[in-house]
Short mmCIF file of C-alpha atoms in Angstrom, two decimals:
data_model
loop_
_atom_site.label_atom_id
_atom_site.label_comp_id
_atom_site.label_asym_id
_atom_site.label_seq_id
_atom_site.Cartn_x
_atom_site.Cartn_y
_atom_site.Cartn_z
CA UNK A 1491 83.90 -50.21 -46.75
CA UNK A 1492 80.06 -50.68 -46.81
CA UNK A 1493 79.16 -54.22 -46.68
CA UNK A 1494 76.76 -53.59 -50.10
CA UNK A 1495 80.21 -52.65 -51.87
CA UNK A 1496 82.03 -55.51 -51.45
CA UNK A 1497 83.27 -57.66 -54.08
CA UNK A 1498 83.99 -61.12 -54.65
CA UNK A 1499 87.85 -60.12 -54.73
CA UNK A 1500 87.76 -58.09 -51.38
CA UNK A 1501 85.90 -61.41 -50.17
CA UNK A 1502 86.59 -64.28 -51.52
CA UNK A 1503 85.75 -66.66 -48.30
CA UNK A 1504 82.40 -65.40 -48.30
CA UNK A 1505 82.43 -63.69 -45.02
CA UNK A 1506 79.81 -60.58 -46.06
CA UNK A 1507 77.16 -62.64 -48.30
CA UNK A 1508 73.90 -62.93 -47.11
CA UNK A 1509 74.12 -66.71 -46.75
CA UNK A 1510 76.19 -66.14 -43.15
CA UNK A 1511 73.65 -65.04 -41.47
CA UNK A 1512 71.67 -68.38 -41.84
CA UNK A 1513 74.73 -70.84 -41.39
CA UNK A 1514 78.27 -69.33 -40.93
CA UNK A 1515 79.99 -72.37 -40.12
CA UNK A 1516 81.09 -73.74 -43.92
CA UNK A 1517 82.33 -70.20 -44.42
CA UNK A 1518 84.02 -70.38 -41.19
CA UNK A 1519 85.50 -74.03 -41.27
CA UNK A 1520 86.64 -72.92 -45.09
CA UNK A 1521 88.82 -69.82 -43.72
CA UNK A 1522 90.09 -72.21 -40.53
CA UNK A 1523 91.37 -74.35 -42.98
CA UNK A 1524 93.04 -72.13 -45.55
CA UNK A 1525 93.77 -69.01 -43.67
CA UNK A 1526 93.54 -68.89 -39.95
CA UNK A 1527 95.33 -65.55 -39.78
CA UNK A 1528 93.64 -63.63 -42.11
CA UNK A 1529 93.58 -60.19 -43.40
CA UNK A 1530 90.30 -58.99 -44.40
CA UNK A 1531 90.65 -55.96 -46.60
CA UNK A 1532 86.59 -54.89 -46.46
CA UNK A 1533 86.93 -54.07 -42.57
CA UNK A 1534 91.21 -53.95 -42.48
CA UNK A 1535 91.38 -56.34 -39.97
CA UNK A 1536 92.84 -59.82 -39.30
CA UNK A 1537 90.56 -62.60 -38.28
CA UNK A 1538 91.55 -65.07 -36.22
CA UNK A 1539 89.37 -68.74 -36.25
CA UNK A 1540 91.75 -71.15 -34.40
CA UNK A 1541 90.77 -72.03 -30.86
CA UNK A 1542 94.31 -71.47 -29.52
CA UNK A 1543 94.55 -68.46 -31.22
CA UNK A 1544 91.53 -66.70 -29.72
CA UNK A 1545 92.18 -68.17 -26.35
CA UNK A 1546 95.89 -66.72 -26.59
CA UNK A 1547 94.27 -63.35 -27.60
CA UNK A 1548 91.89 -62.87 -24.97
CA UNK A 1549 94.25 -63.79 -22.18
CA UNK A 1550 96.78 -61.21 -23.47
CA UNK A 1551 97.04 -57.38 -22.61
CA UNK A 1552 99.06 -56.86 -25.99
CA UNK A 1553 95.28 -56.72 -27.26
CA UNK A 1554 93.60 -54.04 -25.71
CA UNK A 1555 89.58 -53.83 -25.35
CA UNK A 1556 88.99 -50.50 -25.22
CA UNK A 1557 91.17 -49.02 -28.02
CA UNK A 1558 88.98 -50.83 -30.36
CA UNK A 1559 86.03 -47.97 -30.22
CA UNK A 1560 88.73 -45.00 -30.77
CA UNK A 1561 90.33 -46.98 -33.57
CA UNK A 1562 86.82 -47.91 -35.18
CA UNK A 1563 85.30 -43.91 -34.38
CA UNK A 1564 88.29 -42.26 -35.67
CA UNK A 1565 88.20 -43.65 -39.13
CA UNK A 1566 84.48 -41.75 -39.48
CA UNK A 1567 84.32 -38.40 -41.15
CA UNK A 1568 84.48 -35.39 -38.75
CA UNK A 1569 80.72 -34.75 -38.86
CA UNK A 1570 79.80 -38.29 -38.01
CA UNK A 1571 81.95 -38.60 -35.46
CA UNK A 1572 80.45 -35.74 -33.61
CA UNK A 1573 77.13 -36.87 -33.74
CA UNK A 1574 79.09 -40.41 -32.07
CA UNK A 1575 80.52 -38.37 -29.43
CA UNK A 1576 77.34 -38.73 -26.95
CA UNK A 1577 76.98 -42.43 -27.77
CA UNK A 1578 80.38 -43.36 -27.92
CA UNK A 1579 81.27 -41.46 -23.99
CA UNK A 1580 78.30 -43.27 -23.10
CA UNK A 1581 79.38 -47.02 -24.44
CA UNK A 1582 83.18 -46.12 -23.33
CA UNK A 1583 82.35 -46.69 -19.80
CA UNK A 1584 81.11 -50.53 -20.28
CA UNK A 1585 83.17 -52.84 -18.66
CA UNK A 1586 84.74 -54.73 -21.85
CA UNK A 1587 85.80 -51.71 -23.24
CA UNK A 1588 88.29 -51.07 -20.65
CA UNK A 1589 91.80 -51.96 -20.18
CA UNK A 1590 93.70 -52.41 -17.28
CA UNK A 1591 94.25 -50.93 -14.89
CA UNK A 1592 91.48 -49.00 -15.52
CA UNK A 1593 88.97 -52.42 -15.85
CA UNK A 1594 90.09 -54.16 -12.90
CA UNK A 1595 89.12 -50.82 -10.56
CA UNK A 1596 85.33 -51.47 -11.88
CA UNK A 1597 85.18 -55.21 -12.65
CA UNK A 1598 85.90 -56.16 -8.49
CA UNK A 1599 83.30 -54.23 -7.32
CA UNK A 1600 80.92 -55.45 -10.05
CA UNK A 1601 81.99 -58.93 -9.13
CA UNK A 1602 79.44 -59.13 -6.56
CA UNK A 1603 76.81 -58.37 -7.91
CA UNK A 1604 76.76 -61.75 -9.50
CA UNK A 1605 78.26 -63.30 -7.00
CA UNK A 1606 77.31 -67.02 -6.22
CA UNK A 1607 74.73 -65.79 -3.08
CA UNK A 1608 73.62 -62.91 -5.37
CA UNK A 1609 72.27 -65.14 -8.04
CA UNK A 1610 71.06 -67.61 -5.87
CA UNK A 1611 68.82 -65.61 -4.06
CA UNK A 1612 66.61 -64.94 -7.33
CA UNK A 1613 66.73 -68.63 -8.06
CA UNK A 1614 62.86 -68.59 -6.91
CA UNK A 1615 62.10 -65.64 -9.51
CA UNK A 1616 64.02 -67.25 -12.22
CA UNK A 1617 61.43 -70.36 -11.86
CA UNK A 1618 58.11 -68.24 -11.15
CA UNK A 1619 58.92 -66.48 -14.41
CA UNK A 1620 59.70 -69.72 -16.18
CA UNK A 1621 56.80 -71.52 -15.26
CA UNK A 1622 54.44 -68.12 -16.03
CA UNK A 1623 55.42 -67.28 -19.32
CA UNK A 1624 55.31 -71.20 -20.34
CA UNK A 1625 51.56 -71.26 -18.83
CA UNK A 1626 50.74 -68.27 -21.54
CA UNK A 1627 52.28 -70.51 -24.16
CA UNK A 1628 50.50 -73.36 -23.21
CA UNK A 1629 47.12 -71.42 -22.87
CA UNK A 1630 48.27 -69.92 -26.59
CA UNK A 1631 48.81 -73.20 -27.96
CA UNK A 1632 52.19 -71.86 -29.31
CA UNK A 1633 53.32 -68.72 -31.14
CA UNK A 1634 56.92 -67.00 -31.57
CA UNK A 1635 59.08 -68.51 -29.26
CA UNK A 1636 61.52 -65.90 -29.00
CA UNK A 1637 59.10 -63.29 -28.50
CA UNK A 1638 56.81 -65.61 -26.47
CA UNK A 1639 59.63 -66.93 -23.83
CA UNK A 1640 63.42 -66.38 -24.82
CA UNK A 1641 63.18 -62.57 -24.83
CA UNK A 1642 60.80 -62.00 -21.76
CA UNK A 1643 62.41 -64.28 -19.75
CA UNK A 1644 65.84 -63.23 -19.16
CA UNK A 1645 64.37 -59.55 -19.67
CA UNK A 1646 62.34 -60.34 -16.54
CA UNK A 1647 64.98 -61.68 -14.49
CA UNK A 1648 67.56 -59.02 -15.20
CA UNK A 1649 65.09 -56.67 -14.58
CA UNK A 1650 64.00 -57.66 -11.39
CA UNK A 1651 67.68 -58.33 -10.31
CA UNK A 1652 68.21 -54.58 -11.34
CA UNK A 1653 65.25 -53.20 -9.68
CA UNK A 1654 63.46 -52.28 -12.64
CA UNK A 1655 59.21 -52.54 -11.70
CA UNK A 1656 57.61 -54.82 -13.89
CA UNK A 1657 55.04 -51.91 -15.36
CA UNK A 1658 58.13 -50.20 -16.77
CA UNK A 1659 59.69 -53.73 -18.79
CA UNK A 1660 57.98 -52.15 -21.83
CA UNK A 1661 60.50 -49.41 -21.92
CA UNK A 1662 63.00 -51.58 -21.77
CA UNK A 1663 61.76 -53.59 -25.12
CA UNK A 1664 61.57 -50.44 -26.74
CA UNK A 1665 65.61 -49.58 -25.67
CA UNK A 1666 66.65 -52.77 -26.28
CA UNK A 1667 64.89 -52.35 -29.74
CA UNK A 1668 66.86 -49.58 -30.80
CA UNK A 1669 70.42 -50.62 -28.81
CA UNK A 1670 70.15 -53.78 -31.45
CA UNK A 1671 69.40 -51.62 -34.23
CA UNK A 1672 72.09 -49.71 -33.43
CA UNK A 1673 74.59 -52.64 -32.87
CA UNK A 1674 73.32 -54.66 -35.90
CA UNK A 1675 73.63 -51.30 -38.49
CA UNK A 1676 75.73 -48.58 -36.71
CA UNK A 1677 75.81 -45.45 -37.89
CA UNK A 1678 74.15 -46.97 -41.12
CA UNK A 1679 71.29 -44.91 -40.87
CA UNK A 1680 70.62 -41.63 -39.43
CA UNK A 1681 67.25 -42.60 -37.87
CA UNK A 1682 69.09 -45.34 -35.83
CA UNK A 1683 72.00 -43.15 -34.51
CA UNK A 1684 69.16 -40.68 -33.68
CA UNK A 1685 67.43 -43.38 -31.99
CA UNK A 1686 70.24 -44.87 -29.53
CA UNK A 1687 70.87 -41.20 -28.74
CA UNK A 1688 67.48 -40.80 -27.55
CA UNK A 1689 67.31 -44.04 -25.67
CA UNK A 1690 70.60 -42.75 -23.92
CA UNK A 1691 68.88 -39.91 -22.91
CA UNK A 1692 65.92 -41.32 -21.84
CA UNK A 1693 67.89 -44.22 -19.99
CA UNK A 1694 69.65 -41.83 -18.14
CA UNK A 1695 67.11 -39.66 -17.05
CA UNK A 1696 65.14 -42.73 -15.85
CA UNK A 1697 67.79 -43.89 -14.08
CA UNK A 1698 68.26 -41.14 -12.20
CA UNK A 1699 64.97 -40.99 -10.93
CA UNK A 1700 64.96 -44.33 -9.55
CA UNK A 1701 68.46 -44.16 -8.37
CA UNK A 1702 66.86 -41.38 -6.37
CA UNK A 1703 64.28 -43.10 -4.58
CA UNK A 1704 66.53 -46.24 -3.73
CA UNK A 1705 68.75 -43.51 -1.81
CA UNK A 1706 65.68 -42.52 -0.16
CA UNK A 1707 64.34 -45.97 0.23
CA UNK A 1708 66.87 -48.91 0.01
CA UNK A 1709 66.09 -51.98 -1.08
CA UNK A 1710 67.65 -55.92 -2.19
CA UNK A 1711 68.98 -55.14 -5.36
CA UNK A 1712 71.58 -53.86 -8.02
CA UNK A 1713 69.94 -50.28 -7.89
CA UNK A 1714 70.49 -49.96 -4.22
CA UNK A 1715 74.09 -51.61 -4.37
CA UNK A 1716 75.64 -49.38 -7.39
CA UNK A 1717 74.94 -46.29 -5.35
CA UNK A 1718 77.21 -47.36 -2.59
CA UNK A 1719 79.63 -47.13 -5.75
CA UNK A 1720 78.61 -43.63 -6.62
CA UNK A 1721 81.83 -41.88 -4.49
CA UNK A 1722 85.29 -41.25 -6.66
CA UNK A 1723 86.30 -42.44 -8.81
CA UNK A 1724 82.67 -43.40 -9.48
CA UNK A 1725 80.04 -41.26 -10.76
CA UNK A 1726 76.40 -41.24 -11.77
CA UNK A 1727 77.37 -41.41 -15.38
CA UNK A 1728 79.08 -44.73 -14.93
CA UNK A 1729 76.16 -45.76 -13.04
CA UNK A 1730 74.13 -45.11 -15.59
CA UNK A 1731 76.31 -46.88 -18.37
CA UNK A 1732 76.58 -49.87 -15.91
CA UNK A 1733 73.03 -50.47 -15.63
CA UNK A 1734 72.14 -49.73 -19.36
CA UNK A 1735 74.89 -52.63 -19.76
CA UNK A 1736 73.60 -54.70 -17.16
CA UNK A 1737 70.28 -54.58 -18.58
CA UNK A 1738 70.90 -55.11 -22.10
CA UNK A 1739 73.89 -57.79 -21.91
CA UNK A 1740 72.08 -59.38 -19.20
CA UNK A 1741 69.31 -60.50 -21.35
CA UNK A 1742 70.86 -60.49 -25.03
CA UNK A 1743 73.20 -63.35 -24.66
CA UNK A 1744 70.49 -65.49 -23.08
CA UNK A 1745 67.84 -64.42 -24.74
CA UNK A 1746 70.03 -66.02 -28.01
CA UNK A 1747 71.02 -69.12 -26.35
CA UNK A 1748 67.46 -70.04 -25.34
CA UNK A 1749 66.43 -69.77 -29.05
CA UNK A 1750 69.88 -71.06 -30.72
CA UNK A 1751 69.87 -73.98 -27.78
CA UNK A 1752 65.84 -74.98 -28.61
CA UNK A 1753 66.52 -75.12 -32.48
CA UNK A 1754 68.86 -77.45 -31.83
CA UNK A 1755 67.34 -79.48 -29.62
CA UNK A 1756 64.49 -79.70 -31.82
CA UNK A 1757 66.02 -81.13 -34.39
CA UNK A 1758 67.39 -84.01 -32.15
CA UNK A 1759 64.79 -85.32 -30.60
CA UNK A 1760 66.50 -88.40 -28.76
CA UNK A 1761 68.68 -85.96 -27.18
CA UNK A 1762 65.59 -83.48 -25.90
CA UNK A 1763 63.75 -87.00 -25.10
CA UNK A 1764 66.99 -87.70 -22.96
CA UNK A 1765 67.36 -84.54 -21.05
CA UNK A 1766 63.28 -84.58 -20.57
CA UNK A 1767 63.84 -88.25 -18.52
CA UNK A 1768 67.43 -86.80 -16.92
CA UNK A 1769 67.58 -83.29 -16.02
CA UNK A 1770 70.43 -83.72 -13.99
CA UNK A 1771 72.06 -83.74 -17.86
CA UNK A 1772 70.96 -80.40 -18.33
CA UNK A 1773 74.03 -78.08 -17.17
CA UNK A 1774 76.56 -80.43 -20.01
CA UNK A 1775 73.87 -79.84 -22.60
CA UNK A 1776 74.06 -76.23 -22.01
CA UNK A 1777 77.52 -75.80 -22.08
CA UNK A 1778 77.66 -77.55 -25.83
CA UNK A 1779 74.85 -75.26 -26.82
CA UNK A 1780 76.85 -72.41 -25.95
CA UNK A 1781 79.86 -74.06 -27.78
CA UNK A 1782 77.96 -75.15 -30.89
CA UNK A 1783 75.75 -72.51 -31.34
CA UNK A 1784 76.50 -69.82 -29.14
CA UNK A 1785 75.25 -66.14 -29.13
CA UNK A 1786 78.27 -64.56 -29.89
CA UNK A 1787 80.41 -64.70 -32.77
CA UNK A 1788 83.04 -62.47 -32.97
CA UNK A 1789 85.11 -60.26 -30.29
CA UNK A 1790 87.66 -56.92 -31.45
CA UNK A 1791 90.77 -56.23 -29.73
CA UNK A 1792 93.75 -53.72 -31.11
CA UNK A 1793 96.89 -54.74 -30.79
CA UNK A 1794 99.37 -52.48 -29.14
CA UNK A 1795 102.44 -54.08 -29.47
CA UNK A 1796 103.93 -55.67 -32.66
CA UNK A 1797 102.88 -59.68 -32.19
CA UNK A 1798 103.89 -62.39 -34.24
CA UNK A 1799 101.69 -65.34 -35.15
CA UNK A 1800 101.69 -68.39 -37.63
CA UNK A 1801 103.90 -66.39 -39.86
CA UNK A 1802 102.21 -63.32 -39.30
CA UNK A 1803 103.37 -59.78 -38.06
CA UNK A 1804 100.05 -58.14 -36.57
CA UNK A 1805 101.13 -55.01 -36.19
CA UNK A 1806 100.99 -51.96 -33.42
CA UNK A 1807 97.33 -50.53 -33.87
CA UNK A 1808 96.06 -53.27 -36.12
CA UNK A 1809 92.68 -54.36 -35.14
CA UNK A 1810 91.88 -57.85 -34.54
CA UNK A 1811 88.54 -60.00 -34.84
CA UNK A 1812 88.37 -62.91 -32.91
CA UNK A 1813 86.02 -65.57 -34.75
CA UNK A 1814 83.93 -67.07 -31.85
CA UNK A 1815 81.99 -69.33 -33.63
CA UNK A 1816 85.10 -70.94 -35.64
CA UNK A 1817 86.84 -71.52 -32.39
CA UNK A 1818 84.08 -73.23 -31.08
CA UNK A 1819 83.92 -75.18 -33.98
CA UNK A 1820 87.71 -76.07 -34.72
CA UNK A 1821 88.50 -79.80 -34.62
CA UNK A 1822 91.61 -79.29 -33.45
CA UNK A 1823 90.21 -78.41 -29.61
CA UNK A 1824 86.82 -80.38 -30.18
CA UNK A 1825 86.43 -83.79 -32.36
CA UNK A 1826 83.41 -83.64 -34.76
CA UNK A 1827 83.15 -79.89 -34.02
CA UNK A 1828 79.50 -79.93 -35.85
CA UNK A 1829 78.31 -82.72 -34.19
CA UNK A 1830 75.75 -81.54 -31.28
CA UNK A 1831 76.88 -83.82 -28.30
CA UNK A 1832 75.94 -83.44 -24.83
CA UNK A 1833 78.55 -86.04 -23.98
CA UNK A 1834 81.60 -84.52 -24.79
CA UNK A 1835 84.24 -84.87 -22.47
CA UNK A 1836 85.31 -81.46 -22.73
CA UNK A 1837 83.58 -78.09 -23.63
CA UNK A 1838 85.59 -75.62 -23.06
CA UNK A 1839 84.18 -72.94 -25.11
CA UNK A 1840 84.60 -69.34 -25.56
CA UNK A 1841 81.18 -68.32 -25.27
CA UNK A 1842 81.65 -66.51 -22.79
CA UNK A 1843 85.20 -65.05 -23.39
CA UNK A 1844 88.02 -65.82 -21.74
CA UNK A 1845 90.86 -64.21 -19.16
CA UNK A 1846 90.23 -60.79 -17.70
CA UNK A 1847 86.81 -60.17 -19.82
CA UNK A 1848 85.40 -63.18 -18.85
CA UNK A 1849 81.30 -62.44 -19.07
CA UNK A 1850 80.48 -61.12 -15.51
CA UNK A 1851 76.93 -62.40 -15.67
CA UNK A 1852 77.71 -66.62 -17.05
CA UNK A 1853 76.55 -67.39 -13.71
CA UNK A 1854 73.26 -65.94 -13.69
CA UNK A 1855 73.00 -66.40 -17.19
CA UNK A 1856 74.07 -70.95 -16.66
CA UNK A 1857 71.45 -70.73 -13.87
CA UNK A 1858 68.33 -68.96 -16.26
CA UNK A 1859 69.47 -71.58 -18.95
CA UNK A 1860 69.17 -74.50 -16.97
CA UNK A 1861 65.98 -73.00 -15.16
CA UNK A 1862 64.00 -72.37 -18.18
CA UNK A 1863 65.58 -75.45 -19.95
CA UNK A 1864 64.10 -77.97 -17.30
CA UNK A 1865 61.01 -76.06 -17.40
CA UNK A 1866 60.75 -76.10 -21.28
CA UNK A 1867 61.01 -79.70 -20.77
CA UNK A 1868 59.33 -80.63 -18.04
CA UNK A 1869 55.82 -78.92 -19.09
CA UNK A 1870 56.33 -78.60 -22.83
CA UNK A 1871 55.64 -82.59 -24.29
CA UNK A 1872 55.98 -82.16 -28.19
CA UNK A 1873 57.67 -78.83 -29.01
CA UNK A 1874 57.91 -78.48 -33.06
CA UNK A 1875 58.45 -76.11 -35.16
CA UNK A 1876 55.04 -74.45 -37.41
CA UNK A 1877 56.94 -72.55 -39.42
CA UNK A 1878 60.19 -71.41 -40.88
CA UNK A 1879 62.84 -69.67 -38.47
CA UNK A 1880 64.19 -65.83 -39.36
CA UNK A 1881 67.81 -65.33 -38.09
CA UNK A 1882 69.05 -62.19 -36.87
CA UNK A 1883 70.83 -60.03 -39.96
CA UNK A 1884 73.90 -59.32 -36.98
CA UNK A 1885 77.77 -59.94 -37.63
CA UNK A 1886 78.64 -60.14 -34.12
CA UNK A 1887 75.88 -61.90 -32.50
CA UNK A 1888 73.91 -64.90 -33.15
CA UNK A 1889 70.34 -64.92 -33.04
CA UNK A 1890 66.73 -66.04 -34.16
CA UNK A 1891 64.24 -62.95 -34.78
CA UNK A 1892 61.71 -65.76 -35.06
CA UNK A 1893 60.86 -69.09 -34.02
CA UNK A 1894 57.52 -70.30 -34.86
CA UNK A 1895 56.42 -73.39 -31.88
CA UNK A 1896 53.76 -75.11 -31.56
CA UNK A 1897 52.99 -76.45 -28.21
CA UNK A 1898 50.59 -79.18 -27.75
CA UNK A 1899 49.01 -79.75 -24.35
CA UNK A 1900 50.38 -79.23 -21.23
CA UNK A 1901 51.68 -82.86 -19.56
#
């Protein structure tokens, strides 16, 4: 059911008004409370918001990962789903939307390429680029922060882990662009299905031509490594859907935390004054950003096996949505769930998933955090907002579009 034709009675937590996309945690607290399990007509699916809940679901092959896309594509009219066919072989090949044992075959190999010695070999990158783009801001006096230093940066990085030359990062803005159209609205709109067919297309064919010269000339990176994958059962079309994935996940969840973490130090200035005298603070703080505001909000799964919970019967085929952002926020794992508080004893948050689909790249992704974090910090000496922030208009992820900062001068 389109979002615009829902009513008050198919909805009546609140879950597809506007207001969510500025603040969905009322909304979310408010279904916790009265129905955990809950069937939601508008997208016939059951939500889950309970911590234990969507830690038991993610750590349990009843719920599959990749059945979700067939489920969701074969409820389309014929035509539509033909036009999905190229996008949807194309996304079928990322990583979290396979099962086993299917998903453990690719996931190993994957493994290292974020392996601890992996990542901290670009440790020197992740700081130049820090340190650079913060120079422009400072020069700038300010600007949009997300489009000044939380999207370039882990754009840059990811990039340069890949193999990608820095005179072709504009393409990649311009596929990213369209692959968040695409997630934020579907198939909503012609013009964006048209457009994350074309940057498929394009992707791949630019791929393949540096995938070509790295067999030709080898160097220290992803590029050169996914090609020793390209033998059985292995091809150059999973390569291709690997890097577009590497590429665009590699940035997107940090790219939201950066912005989503600075809002909310911003409005606690004793605790940015804090971590600006004690860095060494800096890896706690980041963890409770990614609890209390993290980029992600909700995770599907299809069930297929009959599973009982809280009185429930969730049944063969049923999809499932697990509520990030509620189980980050439920009191019964973390006391004063809306309270930001780098000294919590324990932040075990689902930001990054949990069991077999745990987010290959959190280690690269904690190490850009707390790099760009210390550098923020460090060089930055009275962030403030100059303007009013624009969230993301995104379900499934959360985001700022804009973040007006001012800057002051450099310490």
């Amino acid at each position: 059911m389109p979002v615009a034709l829902v009513t008050p009675l198919d909805d009546p937590f609140g879950l597809f008004e506007p207001a969510i996309f500025d603040d969905p945690y009322p909304i979310y607290h408010m279904l916790r409370h009265a129905d955990p399990i809950h069937w939601c007509a508008p997208i016939q699916s059951w939500l889950l918001t309970r911590y234990d809940d969507a830690n038991s679901v993610l750590s349990d092959r009843r719920f599959a990962s990749g059945a979700r896309r067939a489920a969701a594509t074969n409820q389309m009219p014929l035509e539509l789903r033909q036009r999905m066919m190229p996008i949807d072989d194309f996304i079928s090949q990322w990583l979290m939307n396979m099962d086993p044992p299917q998903h453990l075959r690719r996931r190993v190999p994957l493994n290292k390429l974020f392996s601890k010695p992996v990542v901290d070999r670009i440790a020197a990158e992740i700081q130049r680029v820090a340190d650079q783009l913060i120079d422009r801001m400072l020069r700038a006096g300010g600007g949009d922060f997300i489009e000044d230093f939380a999207q370039p940066f882990p754009v840059a990085v990811i990039a340069a882990m890949v193999g990608i030359p820095p005179q072709d990062h504009a393409r990649l803005f311009t596929w990213f662009s369209r692959m968040t159209a695409y997630f934020e609205l579907g198939a909503a709109r012609p013009e964006i299905l048209d457009g994350m067919t074309a940057t498929i297309a394009e992707m791949s064919d630019y791929f393949d031509a540096l995938l070509d010269l790295r067999r030709r000339i080898p160097e220290d990176d992803v590029l050169t490594r996914l090609l020793a994958l390209e033998e059985p059962p292995f091809g150059r079309e999973w390569t291709r859907a690997t890097l577009a994935l590497l590429l665009f996940a590699g940035h997107e969840s940090t790219r939201a935390t950066i912005g989503n973490g600075m809002l909310a130090l911003l409005a606690r200035p004793d605790t940015m004054e804090r971590l600006r005298k004690d860095p060494c603070l800096l890896d706690r703080a980041i963890e409770e950003m990614l609890r209390f505001d993290g980029p992600f909000m909700r995770l599907d799964r299809v069930a297929s096996a009959d599973v009982d919970m809280r009185g429930q019967r969730i049944t063969s085929g049923d999809r499932v949505v697990l509520i990030l952002g509620a189980a980050n926020r439920d009191p019964a794992r973390f006391p004063q769930p809306d309270v930001f508080d780098i000294d919590r004893a324990d932040i075990d948050h689902l930001a990054f998933g949990h069991g077999e689909h745990f987010c290959l790249g959190a280690r690269l992704a904690r190490m850009e955090l707390a790099t760009g974090f210390e550098a923020l910090l460090r060089q930055l000496p009275q962030p403030r907002l100059s303007g009013d922030v624009v969230w993301r208009r995104h379900f499934n992820h959360r985001g700022l579009r804009r973040m007006p900062l001012g800057v002051g001068a450099r310490i």
